[in-house]
mmCIF file with all atom_site columns, C-alpha atoms in Angstrom:
data_model
loop_
_atom_site.group_PDB
_atom_site.id
_atom_site.type_symbol
_atom_site.label_atom_id
_atom_site.label_alt_id
_atom_site.label_comp_id
_atom_site.label_asym_id
_atom_site.label_entity_id
_atom_site.label_seq_id
_atom_site.pdbx_PDB_ins_code
_atom_site.Cartn_x
_atom_site.Cartn_y
_atom_site.Cartn_z
_atom_site.occupancy
_atom_site.B_iso_or_equiv
_atom_site.pdbx_formal_charge
_atom_site.auth_seq_id
_atom_site.auth_comp_id
_atom_site.auth_asym_id
_atom_site.auth_atom_id
_atom_site.pdbx_PDB_model_num
ATOM 1   C CA . UNK A 1 1   ? 7.834   9.064   -14.261 1.00 81.00 ? 733 UNK A CA 1
ATOM 2   C CA . UNK A 1 2   ? 7.223   6.366   -11.669 1.00 93.00 ? 734 UNK A CA 1
ATOM 3   C CA . UNK A 1 3   ? 3.894   6.313   -9.842  1.00 96.00 ? 735 UNK A CA 1
ATOM 4   C CA . UNK A 1 4   ? 3.440   6.100   -6.092  1.00 98.00 ? 736 UNK A CA 1
ATOM 5   C CA . UNK A 1 5   ? 0.520   3.688   -5.652  1.00 98.00 ? 737 UNK A CA 1
ATOM 6   C CA . UNK A 1 6   ? -1.317  3.446   -2.334  1.00 98.00 ? 738 UNK A CA 1
ATOM 7   C CA . UNK A 1 7   ? -2.903  -0.019  -2.375  1.00 98.00 ? 739 UNK A CA 1
ATOM 8   C CA . UNK A 1 8   ? -4.786  -0.671  0.846   1.00 97.00 ? 740 UNK A CA 1
ATOM 9   C CA . UNK A 1 9   ? -7.834  -2.282  2.415   1.00 96.00 ? 741 UNK A CA 1
ATOM 10  C CA . UNK A 1 10  ? -10.162 0.137   4.151   1.00 97.00 ? 742 UNK A CA 1
ATOM 11  C CA . UNK A 1 11  ? -13.479 0.216   5.950   1.00 97.00 ? 743 UNK A CA 1
ATOM 12  C CA . UNK A 1 12  ? -16.364 2.260   4.593   1.00 97.00 ? 744 UNK A CA 1
ATOM 13  C CA . UNK A 1 13  ? -15.560 4.944   7.164   1.00 97.00 ? 745 UNK A CA 1
ATOM 14  C CA . UNK A 1 14  ? -11.914 5.248   6.148   1.00 97.00 ? 746 UNK A CA 1
ATOM 15  C CA . UNK A 1 15  ? -9.990  3.089   8.617   1.00 97.00 ? 747 UNK A CA 1
ATOM 16  C CA . UNK A 1 16  ? -7.255  0.686   7.515   1.00 96.00 ? 748 UNK A CA 1
ATOM 17  C CA . UNK A 1 17  ? -7.153  -1.161  10.831  1.00 94.00 ? 749 UNK A CA 1
ATOM 18  C CA . UNK A 1 18  ? -8.866  -1.375  14.188  1.00 93.00 ? 750 UNK A CA 1
ATOM 19  C CA . UNK A 1 19  ? -7.511  0.767   17.046  1.00 93.00 ? 751 UNK A CA 1
ATOM 20  C CA . UNK A 1 20  ? -5.212  -2.109  18.085  1.00 90.00 ? 752 UNK A CA 1
ATOM 21  C CA . UNK A 1 21  ? -3.751  -2.351  14.567  1.00 87.00 ? 753 UNK A CA 1
ATOM 22  C CA . UNK A 1 22  ? -5.533  -5.547  13.534  1.00 86.00 ? 754 UNK A CA 1
ATOM 23  C CA . UNK A 1 23  ? -7.505  -5.857  10.318  1.00 83.00 ? 755 UNK A CA 1
ATOM 24  C CA . UNK A 1 24  ? -9.524  -8.989  11.047  1.00 83.00 ? 756 UNK A CA 1
ATOM 25  C CA . UNK A 1 25  ? -12.782 -7.238  10.150  1.00 87.00 ? 757 UNK A CA 1
ATOM 26  C CA . UNK A 1 26  ? -11.724 -7.151  6.491   1.00 93.00 ? 758 UNK A CA 1
ATOM 27  C CA . UNK A 1 27  ? -12.787 -9.895  4.074   1.00 88.00 ? 759 UNK A CA 1
ATOM 28  C CA . UNK A 1 28  ? -9.960  -12.336 3.420   1.00 89.00 ? 760 UNK A CA 1
ATOM 29  C CA . UNK A 1 29  ? -12.029 -14.749 1.388   1.00 93.00 ? 761 UNK A CA 1
ATOM 30  C CA . UNK A 1 30  ? -14.551 -14.365 -1.390  1.00 95.00 ? 762 UNK A CA 1
ATOM 31  C CA . UNK A 1 31  ? -14.719 -13.751 -5.102  1.00 97.00 ? 763 UNK A CA 1
ATOM 32  C CA . UNK A 1 32  ? -12.564 -10.598 -4.911  1.00 97.00 ? 764 UNK A CA 1
ATOM 33  C CA . UNK A 1 33  ? -9.530  -12.610 -3.785  1.00 96.00 ? 765 UNK A CA 1
ATOM 34  C CA . UNK A 1 34  ? -8.856  -14.019 -7.273  1.00 95.00 ? 766 UNK A CA 1
ATOM 35  C CA . UNK A 1 35  ? -8.448  -10.462 -8.567  1.00 95.00 ? 767 UNK A CA 1
ATOM 36  C CA . UNK A 1 36  ? -6.070  -9.580  -5.721  1.00 95.00 ? 768 UNK A CA 1
ATOM 37  C CA . UNK A 1 37  ? -3.961  -12.673 -6.392  1.00 95.00 ? 769 UNK A CA 1
ATOM 38  C CA . UNK A 1 38  ? -3.929  -12.093 -10.147 1.00 93.00 ? 770 UNK A CA 1
ATOM 39  C CA . UNK A 1 39  ? -3.826  -8.362  -10.842 1.00 95.00 ? 771 UNK A CA 1
ATOM 40  C CA . UNK A 1 40  ? -2.095  -7.201  -7.671  1.00 96.00 ? 772 UNK A CA 1
ATOM 41  C CA . UNK A 1 41  ? 0.245   -10.126 -6.998  1.00 96.00 ? 773 UNK A CA 1
ATOM 42  C CA . UNK A 1 42  ? 3.223   -7.735  -6.887  1.00 95.00 ? 774 UNK A CA 1
ATOM 43  C CA . UNK A 1 43  ? 1.812   -6.325  -3.653  1.00 96.00 ? 775 UNK A CA 1
ATOM 44  C CA . UNK A 1 44  ? 1.621   -9.676  -1.876  1.00 96.00 ? 776 UNK A CA 1
ATOM 45  C CA . UNK A 1 45  ? 4.327   -10.470 0.690   1.00 96.00 ? 777 UNK A CA 1
ATOM 46  C CA . UNK A 1 46  ? 6.850   -13.092 -0.387  1.00 96.00 ? 778 UNK A CA 1
ATOM 47  C CA . UNK A 1 47  ? 5.595   -15.821 1.944   1.00 95.00 ? 779 UNK A CA 1
ATOM 48  C CA . UNK A 1 48  ? 2.044   -15.381 0.594   1.00 94.00 ? 780 UNK A CA 1
ATOM 49  C CA . UNK A 1 49  ? 3.280   -15.469 -3.006  1.00 95.00 ? 781 UNK A CA 1
ATOM 50  C CA . UNK A 1 50  ? 5.193   -18.675 -2.229  1.00 95.00 ? 782 UNK A CA 1
ATOM 51  C CA . UNK A 1 51  ? 2.162   -20.296 -0.591  1.00 95.00 ? 783 UNK A CA 1
ATOM 52  C CA . UNK A 1 52  ? 0.040   -19.438 -3.650  1.00 93.00 ? 784 UNK A CA 1
ATOM 53  C CA . UNK A 1 53  ? 2.720   -20.577 -6.106  1.00 95.00 ? 785 UNK A CA 1
ATOM 54  C CA . UNK A 1 54  ? 3.161   -17.095 -7.594  1.00 93.00 ? 786 UNK A CA 1
ATOM 55  C CA . UNK A 1 55  ? 6.656   -16.894 -9.028  1.00 89.00 ? 787 UNK A CA 1
ATOM 56  C CA . UNK A 1 56  ? 6.167   -14.274 -11.744 1.00 85.00 ? 788 UNK A CA 1
ATOM 57  C CA . UNK A 1 57  ? 8.375   -11.209 -11.825 1.00 87.00 ? 789 UNK A CA 1
ATOM 58  C CA . UNK A 1 58  ? 6.661   -8.023  -10.648 1.00 89.00 ? 790 UNK A CA 1
ATOM 59  C CA . UNK A 1 59  ? 4.906   -6.085  -13.407 1.00 91.00 ? 791 UNK A CA 1
ATOM 60  C CA . UNK A 1 60  ? 3.076   -3.252  -11.620 1.00 94.00 ? 792 UNK A CA 1
ATOM 61  C CA . UNK A 1 61  ? 5.630   -2.186  -8.993  1.00 97.00 ? 793 UNK A CA 1
ATOM 62  C CA . UNK A 1 62  ? 9.292   -2.872  -8.300  1.00 96.00 ? 794 UNK A CA 1
ATOM 63  C CA . UNK A 1 63  ? 9.655   -1.041  -4.982  1.00 97.00 ? 795 UNK A CA 1
ATOM 64  C CA . UNK A 1 64  ? 7.724   -1.020  -1.711  1.00 98.00 ? 796 UNK A CA 1
ATOM 65  C CA . UNK A 1 65  ? 7.782   1.666   0.977   1.00 98.00 ? 797 UNK A CA 1
ATOM 66  C CA . UNK A 1 66  ? 6.168   1.005   4.340   1.00 97.00 ? 798 UNK A CA 1
ATOM 67  C CA . UNK A 1 67  ? 6.104   2.409   7.830   1.00 95.00 ? 799 UNK A CA 1
ATOM 68  C CA . UNK A 1 68  ? 7.799   0.644   10.726  1.00 94.00 ? 800 UNK A CA 1
ATOM 69  C CA . UNK A 1 69  ? 4.455   -0.500  12.181  1.00 91.00 ? 801 UNK A CA 1
ATOM 70  C CA . UNK A 1 70  ? 3.604   -2.143  8.860   1.00 93.00 ? 802 UNK A CA 1
ATOM 71  C CA . UNK A 1 71  ? 7.005   -3.858  8.822   1.00 95.00 ? 803 UNK A CA 1
ATOM 72  C CA . UNK A 1 72  ? 6.802   -5.054  12.459  1.00 92.00 ? 804 UNK A CA 1
ATOM 73  C CA . UNK A 1 73  ? 4.340   -7.984  11.990  1.00 92.00 ? 805 UNK A CA 1
ATOM 74  C CA . UNK A 1 74  ? 6.753   -9.552  9.502   1.00 94.00 ? 806 UNK A CA 1
ATOM 75  C CA . UNK A 1 75  ? 9.629   -9.129  11.958  1.00 94.00 ? 807 UNK A CA 1
ATOM 76  C CA . UNK A 1 76  ? 7.501   -10.633 14.733  1.00 93.00 ? 808 UNK A CA 1
ATOM 77  C CA . UNK A 1 77  ? 6.920   -13.665 12.473  1.00 95.00 ? 809 UNK A CA 1
ATOM 78  C CA . UNK A 1 78  ? 10.659  -14.024 11.865  1.00 95.00 ? 810 UNK A CA 1
ATOM 79  C CA . UNK A 1 79  ? 10.513  -12.523 8.360   1.00 95.00 ? 811 UNK A CA 1
ATOM 80  C CA . UNK A 1 80  ? 13.070  -9.728  7.979   1.00 94.00 ? 812 UNK A CA 1
ATOM 81  C CA . UNK A 1 81  ? 12.513  -9.358  4.212   1.00 97.00 ? 813 UNK A CA 1
ATOM 82  C CA . UNK A 1 82  ? 8.729   -9.489  3.657   1.00 97.00 ? 814 UNK A CA 1
ATOM 83  C CA . UNK A 1 83  ? 8.818   -8.456  -0.014  1.00 97.00 ? 815 UNK A CA 1
ATOM 84  C CA . UNK A 1 84  ? 11.948  -10.170 -1.372  1.00 97.00 ? 816 UNK A CA 1
ATOM 85  C CA . UNK A 1 85  ? 10.691  -9.729  -4.951  1.00 96.00 ? 817 UNK A CA 1
ATOM 86  C CA . UNK A 1 86  ? 10.720  -5.912  -4.511  1.00 97.00 ? 818 UNK A CA 1
ATOM 87  C CA . UNK A 1 87  ? 13.176  -3.250  -3.423  1.00 96.00 ? 819 UNK A CA 1
ATOM 88  C CA . UNK A 1 88  ? 12.141  -2.645  0.216   1.00 97.00 ? 820 UNK A CA 1
ATOM 89  C CA . UNK A 1 89  ? 12.246  0.644   2.113   1.00 97.00 ? 821 UNK A CA 1
ATOM 90  C CA . UNK A 1 90  ? 10.960  1.246   5.635   1.00 97.00 ? 822 UNK A CA 1
ATOM 91  C CA . UNK A 1 91  ? 10.260  4.757   6.903   1.00 97.00 ? 823 UNK A CA 1
ATOM 92  C CA . UNK A 1 92  ? 11.488  5.353   10.446  1.00 94.00 ? 824 UNK A CA 1
ATOM 93  C CA . UNK A 1 93  ? 13.238  8.166   12.254  1.00 89.00 ? 825 UNK A CA 1
ATOM 94  C CA . UNK A 1 94  ? 14.576  5.966   15.037  1.00 90.00 ? 826 UNK A CA 1
ATOM 95  C CA . UNK A 1 95  ? 14.841  2.340   13.894  1.00 89.00 ? 827 UNK A CA 1
ATOM 96  C CA . UNK A 1 96  ? 17.384  0.477   11.799  1.00 85.00 ? 828 UNK A CA 1
ATOM 97  C CA . UNK A 1 97  ? 16.909  -2.639  9.745   1.00 81.00 ? 829 UNK A CA 1
ATOM 98  C CA . UNK A 1 98  ? 18.844  -5.793  10.474  1.00 78.00 ? 830 UNK A CA 1
ATOM 99  C CA . UNK A 1 99  ? 18.222  -7.085  6.940   1.00 89.00 ? 831 UNK A CA 1
ATOM 100 C CA . UNK A 1 100 ? 20.575  -6.164  4.092   1.00 93.00 ? 832 UNK A CA 1
ATOM 101 C CA . UNK A 1 101 ? 17.484  -6.351  1.831   1.00 95.00 ? 833 UNK A CA 1
ATOM 102 C CA . UNK A 1 102 ? 15.594  -3.575  3.660   1.00 96.00 ? 834 UNK A CA 1
ATOM 103 C CA . UNK A 1 103 ? 16.686  0.064   3.575   1.00 96.00 ? 835 UNK A CA 1
ATOM 104 C CA . UNK A 1 104 ? 15.485  2.575   6.160   1.00 96.00 ? 836 UNK A CA 1
ATOM 105 C CA . UNK A 1 105 ? 14.711  6.224   5.442   1.00 97.00 ? 837 UNK A CA 1
ATOM 106 C CA . UNK A 1 106 ? 14.056  9.032   7.883   1.00 96.00 ? 838 UNK A CA 1
ATOM 107 C CA . UNK A 1 107 ? 12.704  11.216  5.060   1.00 98.00 ? 839 UNK A CA 1
ATOM 108 C CA . UNK A 1 108 ? 10.114  9.289   3.044   1.00 98.00 ? 840 UNK A CA 1
ATOM 109 C CA . UNK A 1 109 ? 9.075   12.309  0.959   1.00 98.00 ? 841 UNK A CA 1
ATOM 110 C CA . UNK A 1 110 ? 12.634  12.900  -0.287  1.00 98.00 ? 842 UNK A CA 1
ATOM 111 C CA . UNK A 1 111 ? 13.070  9.162   -0.805  1.00 98.00 ? 843 UNK A CA 1
ATOM 112 C CA . UNK A 1 112 ? 9.935   8.893   -2.956  1.00 98.00 ? 844 UNK A CA 1
ATOM 113 C CA . UNK A 1 113 ? 10.983  11.933  -4.978  1.00 97.00 ? 845 UNK A CA 1
ATOM 114 C CA . UNK A 1 114 ? 14.406  10.351  -5.564  1.00 96.00 ? 846 UNK A CA 1
ATOM 115 C CA . UNK A 1 115 ? 12.822  7.019   -6.522  1.00 97.00 ? 847 UNK A CA 1
ATOM 116 C CA . UNK A 1 116 ? 10.632  8.753   -9.113  1.00 94.00 ? 848 UNK A CA 1
ATOM 117 C CA . UNK A 1 117 ? 13.748  9.819   -11.012 1.00 92.00 ? 849 UNK A CA 1
ATOM 118 C CA . UNK A 1 118 ? 15.038  6.281   -11.447 1.00 90.00 ? 850 UNK A CA 1
ATOM 119 C CA . UNK A 1 119 ? 13.681  3.216   -13.183 1.00 77.00 ? 851 UNK A CA 1
ATOM 120 C CA . UNK A 1 120 ? 10.236  2.663   -14.588 1.00 84.00 ? 852 UNK A CA 1
ATOM 121 C CA . UNK A 1 121 ? 8.349   0.402   -12.154 1.00 91.00 ? 853 UNK A CA 1
ATOM 122 C CA . UNK A 1 122 ? 5.763   1.701   -9.755  1.00 97.00 ? 854 UNK A CA 1
ATOM 123 C CA . UNK A 1 123 ? 6.312   2.302   -6.051  1.00 98.00 ? 855 UNK A CA 1
ATOM 124 C CA . UNK A 1 124 ? 3.919   0.501   -3.717  1.00 98.00 ? 856 UNK A CA 1
ATOM 125 C CA . UNK A 1 125 ? 2.939   2.397   -0.576  1.00 98.00 ? 857 UNK A CA 1
ATOM 126 C CA . UNK A 1 126 ? 2.097   -0.508  1.729   1.00 97.00 ? 858 UNK A CA 1
ATOM 127 C CA . UNK A 1 127 ? 1.135   1.571   4.728   1.00 87.00 ? 859 UNK A CA 1
ATOM 128 C CA . UNK A 1 128 ? 0.437   2.566   7.249   1.00 91.00 ? 860 UNK A CA 1
ATOM 129 C CA . UNK A 1 129 ? -1.942  5.422   7.482   1.00 96.00 ? 861 UNK A CA 1
ATOM 130 C CA . UNK A 1 130 ? 0.525   7.812   9.140   1.00 96.00 ? 862 UNK A CA 1
ATOM 131 C CA . UNK A 1 131 ? 3.020   7.249   6.322   1.00 97.00 ? 863 UNK A CA 1
ATOM 132 C CA . UNK A 1 132 ? 0.228   7.725   3.766   1.00 98.00 ? 864 UNK A CA 1
ATOM 133 C CA . UNK A 1 133 ? -0.629  11.006  5.503   1.00 97.00 ? 865 UNK A CA 1
ATOM 134 C CA . UNK A 1 134 ? 2.994   12.091  5.182   1.00 97.00 ? 866 UNK A CA 1
ATOM 135 C CA . UNK A 1 135 ? 3.127   11.071  1.514   1.00 98.00 ? 867 UNK A CA 1
ATOM 136 C CA . UNK A 1 136 ? -0.392  12.175  0.528   1.00 97.00 ? 868 UNK A CA 1
ATOM 137 C CA . UNK A 1 137 ? 0.840   14.883  -1.833  1.00 97.00 ? 869 UNK A CA 1
ATOM 138 C CA . UNK A 1 138 ? 3.124   12.376  -3.573  1.00 97.00 ? 870 UNK A CA 1
ATOM 139 C CA . UNK A 1 139 ? 0.463   9.714   -4.205  1.00 98.00 ? 871 UNK A CA 1
ATOM 140 C CA . UNK A 1 140 ? -0.427  9.342   -7.885  1.00 97.00 ? 872 UNK A CA 1
ATOM 141 C CA . UNK A 1 141 ? -2.807  6.415   -7.708  1.00 98.00 ? 873 UNK A CA 1
ATOM 142 C CA . UNK A 1 142 ? -5.131  4.892   -5.105  1.00 98.00 ? 874 UNK A CA 1
ATOM 143 C CA . UNK A 1 143 ? -6.293  1.285   -5.184  1.00 98.00 ? 875 UNK A CA 1
ATOM 144 C CA . UNK A 1 144 ? -8.771  0.891   -2.354  1.00 98.00 ? 876 UNK A CA 1
ATOM 145 C CA . UNK A 1 145 ? -10.196 -2.441  -1.271  1.00 97.00 ? 877 UNK A CA 1
ATOM 146 C CA . UNK A 1 146 ? -13.387 -1.100  0.314   1.00 97.00 ? 878 UNK A CA 1
ATOM 147 C CA . UNK A 1 147 ? -14.736 -3.580  2.840   1.00 97.00 ? 879 UNK A CA 1
ATOM 148 C CA . UNK A 1 148 ? -18.444 -3.513  3.754   1.00 97.00 ? 880 UNK A CA 1
ATOM 149 C CA . UNK A 1 149 ? -17.823 -2.711  7.402   1.00 96.00 ? 881 UNK A CA 1
ATOM 150 C CA . UNK A 1 150 ? -17.913 0.438   9.540   1.00 96.00 ? 882 UNK A CA 1
ATOM 151 C CA . UNK A 1 151 ? -15.326 0.433   12.336  1.00 96.00 ? 883 UNK A CA 1
ATOM 152 C CA . UNK A 1 152 ? -16.174 3.741   14.015  1.00 96.00 ? 884 UNK A CA 1
ATOM 153 C CA . UNK A 1 153 ? -12.562 4.313   14.981  1.00 96.00 ? 885 UNK A CA 1
ATOM 154 C CA . UNK A 1 154 ? -9.150  2.938   14.215  1.00 96.00 ? 886 UNK A CA 1
ATOM 155 C CA . UNK A 1 155 ? -6.149  3.766   12.073  1.00 95.00 ? 887 UNK A CA 1
ATOM 156 C CA . UNK A 1 156 ? -7.188  6.317   9.449   1.00 97.00 ? 888 UNK A CA 1
ATOM 157 C CA . UNK A 1 157 ? -6.494  5.891   5.760   1.00 97.00 ? 889 UNK A CA 1
ATOM 158 C CA . UNK A 1 158 ? -4.472  9.136   5.821   1.00 97.00 ? 890 UNK A CA 1
ATOM 159 C CA . UNK A 1 159 ? -3.368  9.713   9.402   1.00 94.00 ? 891 UNK A CA 1
ATOM 160 C CA . UNK A 1 160 ? -2.154  13.192  10.256  1.00 92.00 ? 892 UNK A CA 1
ATOM 161 C CA . UNK A 1 161 ? -2.514  14.636  6.756   1.00 92.00 ? 893 UNK A CA 1
ATOM 162 C CA . UNK A 1 162 ? -3.067  18.385  6.885   1.00 91.00 ? 894 UNK A CA 1
ATOM 163 C CA . UNK A 1 163 ? -6.278  19.708  5.421   1.00 93.00 ? 895 UNK A CA 1
ATOM 164 C CA . UNK A 1 164 ? -6.193  20.417  1.685   1.00 93.00 ? 896 UNK A CA 1
ATOM 165 C CA . UNK A 1 165 ? -8.541  19.830  -1.228  1.00 93.00 ? 897 UNK A CA 1
ATOM 166 C CA . UNK A 1 166 ? -6.810  16.916  -2.966  1.00 96.00 ? 898 UNK A CA 1
ATOM 167 C CA . UNK A 1 167 ? -8.813  15.565  -5.877  1.00 96.00 ? 899 UNK A CA 1
ATOM 168 C CA . UNK A 1 168 ? -8.652  12.085  -7.353  1.00 98.00 ? 900 UNK A CA 1
ATOM 169 C CA . UNK A 1 169 ? -10.681 10.890  -10.310 1.00 97.00 ? 901 UNK A CA 1
ATOM 170 C CA . UNK A 1 170 ? -12.095 7.372   -10.518 1.00 98.00 ? 902 UNK A CA 1
ATOM 171 C CA . UNK A 1 171 ? -10.659 5.146   -13.232 1.00 98.00 ? 903 UNK A CA 1
ATOM 172 C CA . UNK A 1 172 ? -12.162 1.764   -12.399 1.00 98.00 ? 904 UNK A CA 1
ATOM 173 C CA . UNK A 1 173 ? -14.607 0.314   -9.879  1.00 98.00 ? 905 UNK A CA 1
ATOM 174 C CA . UNK A 1 174 ? -15.483 -3.353  -9.409  1.00 98.00 ? 906 UNK A CA 1
ATOM 175 C CA . UNK A 1 175 ? -18.050 -4.758  -7.016  1.00 98.00 ? 907 UNK A CA 1
ATOM 176 C CA . UNK A 1 176 ? -17.899 -8.366  -5.818  1.00 98.00 ? 908 UNK A CA 1
ATOM 177 C CA . UNK A 1 177 ? -20.434 -10.734 -4.269  1.00 97.00 ? 909 UNK A CA 1
ATOM 178 C CA . UNK A 1 178 ? -18.212 -10.737 -1.148  1.00 97.00 ? 910 UNK A CA 1
ATOM 179 C CA . UNK A 1 179 ? -19.294 -7.115  -0.645  1.00 97.00 ? 911 UNK A CA 1
ATOM 180 C CA . UNK A 1 180 ? -15.787 -5.817  -1.343  1.00 97.00 ? 912 UNK A CA 1
ATOM 181 C CA . UNK A 1 181 ? -15.397 -3.022  -3.878  1.00 98.00 ? 913 UNK A CA 1
ATOM 182 C CA . UNK A 1 182 ? -12.056 -2.423  -5.557  1.00 98.00 ? 914 UNK A CA 1
ATOM 183 C CA . UNK A 1 183 ? -11.987 1.265   -6.458  1.00 98.00 ? 915 UNK A CA 1
ATOM 184 C CA . UNK A 1 184 ? -9.112  2.777   -8.400  1.00 98.00 ? 916 UNK A CA 1
ATOM 185 C CA . UNK A 1 185 ? -8.358  6.484   -8.670  1.00 98.00 ? 917 UNK A CA 1
ATOM 186 C CA . UNK A 1 186 ? -5.652  8.731   -10.114 1.00 98.00 ? 918 UNK A CA 1
ATOM 187 C CA . UNK A 1 187 ? -4.703  12.176  -8.937  1.00 97.00 ? 919 UNK A CA 1
ATOM 188 C CA . UNK A 1 188 ? -6.990  14.584  -10.778 1.00 95.00 ? 920 UNK A CA 1
ATOM 189 C CA . UNK A 1 189 ? -4.209  17.055  -11.577 1.00 79.00 ? 921 UNK A CA 1
ATOM 190 C CA . UNK A 1 190 ? -2.033  14.344  -13.162 1.00 56.00 ? 922 UNK A CA 1
#
């Protein structure tokens, strides 16, 4: 069955962005970047892949699901298909996509469950935190880029998720001179 993979940068105190939605406090240079560009290239937007000369077919995921607020910066930059190498789905109850390459769903949980029954590639949960909170019980794998910063407030890693004891077990942790830690987990009951 296909995995839903939440791959996201986060602060030490569990925020994926500042209160205004920016993530400038997170390290975008350093020795961890080579790993991001190599092992997680599937999760890079198309314009970043092009700038880096990454043309390889996706190997880890073949679909991306994101919230409207995650999709908006691409639209603001004139990019209506930010992940052209992946099947793209945006979760929104009120918006519609103008791109034939981007589907919109009002029910991300049902959509993820349907996606699990087809194909073999993973599903990349690109964000944001509110969507991750909605999909928390569907997430099979976490790949957290822990940045050595405490924000104090901002957009939570799992916004609006109801309380429950959800266990994940660590599978791999790598620490870099940049201070970033890439920590991977799988759902403990999987």
